[in-house]
Amino acid sequence: MTESVQRNPARRPPGRRPGPTETREAILASARELFAEKGYDGASLRAIARGAGVDPALVHHFFGNKEGVFIAAMQFPIDPGELLPKIFGTRREDLGETMVRLFLSVWEVPERRAPIIALLRSAMTNERAAVMMREFVSAALFARAAGLHDIPLLKVQAAAGQMIGVMILRYVLEVEPIASSTPDELVELLAPTIQRHLG
C-alpha cells in the first residue's frame, strides 16, 4: 500500500501535506477496501475516513454521503439522486414506461453499462461483492423507489428483477432478436408488464 493510503496517518513521513487529489484517492482506496470487507451497510463514513487517515468532514466534502463514496469508489454509473426525481415526477399509471426508459437510458450507454456488468459478474462469483451490490441496491434504489409511490417493496423488486434479466439477455448474452430490438420496441413490449407490477 502506498504512503498516500496508509491506514495510520501517524506513520506518514514528514514532508509535503497530501493535496486534494491524493486525499481523494486515499479515501476511495479505503472505501473500496471497507466495502469489499464489510459490505455497503457495514462500512461507515467514519471508518472510511479513519482508513484514509483523514477527518470525516473531508469525506463529506468530496463525496457528500456514503452513496456518493460507493458510486465513486466502485465506479457505479447510477446515481439514485438523479434517477429518483424522474420516478417521483411520474404519474402512477405511467411508472411502467418510465422505469423501462430509465433502465434503457443507463444500459444503452457503453461507458455506463460496462461497470454494471462487471459488478454483476463479481456478485455472481464473489460473496463479498454480492453482499455489497445487494445492500446498495436494496437500500439506495429499491427501498427508496418503493417509498416514493407507496408501492410494496416486493413489487418493485419483481419489476427491477425482470428488467435486469432483459438487460442481461440483451447486452451480456446478446440473445436475438432482443439484442437488436430498438429501445422503443422494448418499451412497448415491457412497459405493460412492469406497470402490472407497479400499478
Short mmCIF file of C-alpha atoms in Angstrom, two decimals:
data_model
loop_
_atom_site.label_atom_id
_atom_site.label_comp_id
_atom_site.label_asym_id
_atom_site.label_seq_id
_atom_site.Cartn_x
_atom_site.Cartn_y
_atom_site.Cartn_z
CA MET A 1 0.00 0.00 0.00
CA THR A 2 1.43 3.40 -0.94
CA GLU A 3 2.13 6.09 1.60
CA SER A 4 -0.82 8.11 0.32
CA VAL A 5 -3.27 5.46 1.54
CA GLN A 6 -1.59 4.34 4.76
CA ARG A 7 -4.26 3.45 7.29
CA ASN A 8 -2.34 5.13 10.15
CA PRO A 9 -1.54 8.76 9.30
CA ALA A 10 0.83 8.96 12.25
CA ARG A 11 3.24 6.72 10.31
CA ARG A 12 3.32 9.05 7.30
CA PRO A 13 6.83 10.51 6.97
CA PRO A 14 7.23 14.29 7.29
CA GLY A 15 7.12 16.36 4.15
CA ARG A 16 4.59 17.99 1.85
CA ARG A 17 1.00 17.54 3.01
CA PRO A 18 -1.16 15.49 0.64
CA GLY A 19 -3.08 17.55 -1.90
CA PRO A 20 -6.79 17.24 -2.74
CA THR A 21 -6.24 14.61 -5.45
CA GLU A 22 -4.08 12.45 -3.20
CA THR A 23 -6.56 12.81 -0.32
CA ARG A 24 -9.50 11.89 -2.56
CA GLU A 25 -7.72 8.81 -3.85
CA ALA A 26 -6.82 7.77 -0.30
CA ILE A 27 -10.49 7.98 0.68
CA LEU A 28 -11.52 5.93 -2.37
CA ALA A 29 -8.87 3.28 -1.65
CA SER A 30 -10.08 3.00 1.95
CA ALA A 31 -13.70 2.84 0.79
CA ARG A 32 -13.02 0.05 -1.72
CA GLU A 33 -11.27 -1.98 0.96
CA LEU A 34 -14.04 -1.50 3.52
CA PHE A 35 -16.91 -2.07 1.08
CA ALA A 36 -15.28 -5.29 -0.05
CA GLU A 37 -14.60 -6.37 3.53
CA LYS A 38 -17.81 -5.30 5.29
CA GLY A 39 -20.36 -4.63 2.55
CA TYR A 40 -22.29 -1.43 1.92
CA ASP A 41 -24.14 -1.42 5.25
CA GLY A 42 -21.11 -2.32 7.34
CA ALA A 43 -18.78 0.38 6.04
CA SER A 44 -19.29 3.65 7.90
CA LEU A 45 -18.06 7.05 6.76
CA ARG A 46 -16.03 7.35 9.96
CA ALA A 47 -14.31 4.03 9.27
CA ILE A 48 -13.59 5.06 5.69
CA ALA A 49 -12.10 8.33 6.90
CA ARG A 50 -10.06 6.54 9.57
CA GLY A 51 -8.70 4.10 6.97
CA ALA A 52 -7.63 7.00 4.76
CA GLY A 53 -6.12 8.92 7.69
CA VAL A 54 -8.38 11.95 7.18
CA ASP A 55 -11.08 13.81 9.06
CA PRO A 56 -14.64 12.53 8.33
CA ALA A 57 -15.54 16.06 7.23
CA LEU A 58 -13.27 15.58 4.20
CA VAL A 59 -15.27 12.53 3.13
CA HIS A 60 -18.42 14.65 3.21
CA HIS A 61 -16.60 17.43 1.37
CA PHE A 62 -15.52 15.23 -1.52
CA PHE A 63 -18.48 12.82 -1.78
CA GLY A 64 -21.44 14.14 0.20
CA ASN A 65 -22.60 10.85 1.76
CA LYS A 66 -21.96 7.10 1.74
CA GLU A 67 -23.85 6.62 -1.52
CA GLY A 68 -21.55 9.16 -3.15
CA VAL A 69 -18.47 7.35 -1.84
CA PHE A 70 -19.78 4.00 -3.07
CA ILE A 71 -20.62 5.34 -6.53
CA ALA A 72 -17.16 6.88 -6.88
CA ALA A 73 -15.23 4.00 -5.32
CA MET A 74 -16.94 1.26 -7.29
CA GLN A 75 -17.38 3.40 -10.42
CA PHE A 76 -21.11 2.76 -10.11
CA PRO A 77 -22.71 4.52 -13.07
CA ILE A 78 -26.13 5.06 -11.49
CA ASP A 79 -26.71 7.88 -9.04
CA PRO A 80 -30.09 7.35 -7.33
CA GLY A 81 -30.23 11.07 -6.69
CA GLU A 82 -30.50 11.65 -10.44
CA LEU A 83 -33.00 8.90 -11.28
CA LEU A 84 -35.42 9.03 -8.36
CA PRO A 85 -36.74 12.55 -9.08
CA LYS A 86 -37.76 11.34 -12.54
CA ILE A 87 -39.71 8.49 -10.95
CA PHE A 88 -41.16 10.82 -8.33
CA GLY A 89 -42.45 13.18 -11.01
CA THR A 90 -44.19 10.39 -12.93
CA ARG A 91 -47.88 9.58 -12.57
CA ARG A 92 -48.59 6.16 -11.07
CA GLU A 93 -50.15 4.94 -14.31
CA ASP A 94 -47.01 5.86 -16.28
CA LEU A 95 -44.47 4.23 -13.98
CA GLY A 96 -44.01 1.15 -16.15
CA GLU A 97 -42.91 3.13 -19.20
CA THR A 98 -40.77 5.48 -17.11
CA MET A 99 -38.94 2.63 -15.40
CA VAL A 100 -38.20 0.86 -18.68
CA ARG A 101 -36.92 4.04 -20.29
CA LEU A 102 -34.72 4.82 -17.28
CA PHE A 103 -33.21 1.33 -17.33
CA LEU A 104 -32.53 1.62 -21.03
CA SER A 105 -31.05 5.11 -20.65
CA VAL A 106 -28.42 3.63 -18.34
CA TRP A 107 -27.73 0.38 -20.18
CA GLU A 108 -27.69 1.86 -23.68
CA VAL A 109 -24.54 3.89 -22.93
CA PRO A 110 -21.45 1.62 -23.15
CA GLU A 111 -19.50 3.64 -20.56
CA ARG A 112 -22.30 3.17 -18.03
CA ARG A 113 -23.10 -0.42 -18.98
CA ALA A 114 -19.57 -1.83 -18.61
CA PRO A 115 -19.16 -1.27 -14.85
CA ILE A 116 -22.68 -2.58 -14.17
CA ILE A 117 -21.86 -5.81 -15.99
CA ALA A 118 -18.55 -6.04 -14.11
CA LEU A 119 -20.33 -5.64 -10.77
CA LEU A 120 -22.98 -8.19 -11.71
CA ARG A 121 -20.34 -10.71 -12.73
CA SER A 122 -18.44 -10.08 -9.50
CA ALA A 123 -21.61 -10.55 -7.48
CA MET A 124 -22.24 -13.93 -9.12
CA THR A 125 -18.85 -15.33 -8.14
CA ASN A 126 -17.81 -13.38 -5.05
CA GLU A 127 -19.88 -13.34 -1.87
CA ARG A 128 -18.46 -10.05 -0.68
CA ALA A 129 -19.28 -8.39 -3.99
CA ALA A 130 -22.76 -9.93 -3.88
CA VAL A 131 -23.41 -8.57 -0.38
CA MET A 132 -22.13 -5.14 -1.36
CA MET A 133 -24.25 -4.98 -4.51
CA ARG A 134 -27.35 -6.36 -2.78
CA GLU A 135 -27.18 -3.99 0.16
CA PHE A 136 -26.61 -0.91 -2.00
CA VAL A 137 -29.34 -1.76 -4.49
CA SER A 138 -31.80 -2.63 -1.72
CA ALA A 139 -31.14 0.41 0.45
CA ALA A 140 -30.38 3.07 -2.12
CA LEU A 141 -32.58 2.05 -5.05
CA PHE A 142 -35.45 -0.36 -4.38
CA ALA A 143 -36.50 0.83 -0.93
CA ARG A 144 -36.46 4.48 -1.94
CA ALA A 145 -38.28 3.85 -5.21
CA ALA A 146 -40.95 1.90 -3.33
CA GLY A 147 -41.38 4.71 -0.85
CA LEU A 148 -41.89 7.36 -3.49
CA HIS A 149 -45.24 5.93 -4.63
CA ASP A 150 -46.07 3.77 -1.60
CA ILE A 151 -45.56 0.57 -3.61
CA PRO A 152 -44.81 -2.69 -1.76
CA LEU A 153 -41.08 -3.41 -1.93
CA LEU A 154 -41.70 -6.91 -3.29
CA LYS A 155 -43.45 -5.46 -6.34
CA VAL A 156 -40.62 -3.01 -7.00
CA GLN A 157 -38.06 -5.80 -6.72
CA ALA A 158 -40.05 -8.01 -9.09
CA ALA A 159 -40.19 -5.22 -11.68
CA ALA A 160 -36.48 -4.45 -11.31
CA GLY A 161 -35.60 -8.15 -11.48
CA GLN A 162 -37.46 -8.53 -14.75
CA MET A 163 -35.71 -5.51 -16.22
CA ILE A 164 -32.27 -6.71 -15.11
CA GLY A 165 -32.99 -10.10 -16.71
CA VAL A 166 -33.88 -8.44 -20.01
CA MET A 167 -30.76 -6.28 -19.88
CA ILE A 168 -28.57 -9.37 -19.33
CA LEU A 169 -30.20 -11.12 -22.29
CA ARG A 170 -29.73 -8.03 -24.46
CA TYR A 171 -26.27 -6.81 -23.52
CA VAL A 172 -24.43 -9.71 -21.88
CA LEU A 173 -25.69 -12.83 -23.66
CA GLU A 174 -26.75 -10.87 -26.79
CA VAL A 175 -29.70 -13.15 -27.46
CA GLU A 176 -31.52 -12.33 -30.69
CA PRO A 177 -33.87 -10.76 -31.52
CA ILE A 178 -33.92 -8.92 -28.18
CA ALA A 179 -30.28 -7.83 -28.65
CA SER A 180 -31.05 -5.89 -31.82
CA SER A 181 -34.50 -4.59 -30.87
CA THR A 182 -34.85 -0.83 -30.70
CA PRO A 183 -35.40 0.87 -27.34
CA ASP A 184 -38.91 1.86 -28.43
CA GLU A 185 -39.72 -1.75 -29.26
CA LEU A 186 -38.56 -2.82 -25.82
CA VAL A 187 -40.57 -0.07 -24.13
CA GLU A 188 -43.70 -1.16 -25.99
CA LEU A 189 -43.05 -4.80 -25.06
CA LEU A 190 -42.03 -4.39 -21.43
CA ALA A 191 -43.85 -1.32 -20.09
CA PRO A 192 -47.28 -3.02 -19.68
CA THR A 193 -45.73 -5.89 -17.70
CA ILE A 194 -43.71 -3.57 -15.47
CA GLN A 195 -46.83 -1.45 -14.97
CA ARG A 196 -48.73 -4.51 -13.72
CA HIS A 197 -46.08 -4.95 -11.05
CA LEU A 198 -46.12 -1.31 -10.00
CA GLY A 199 -49.70 -0.20 -10.67
#
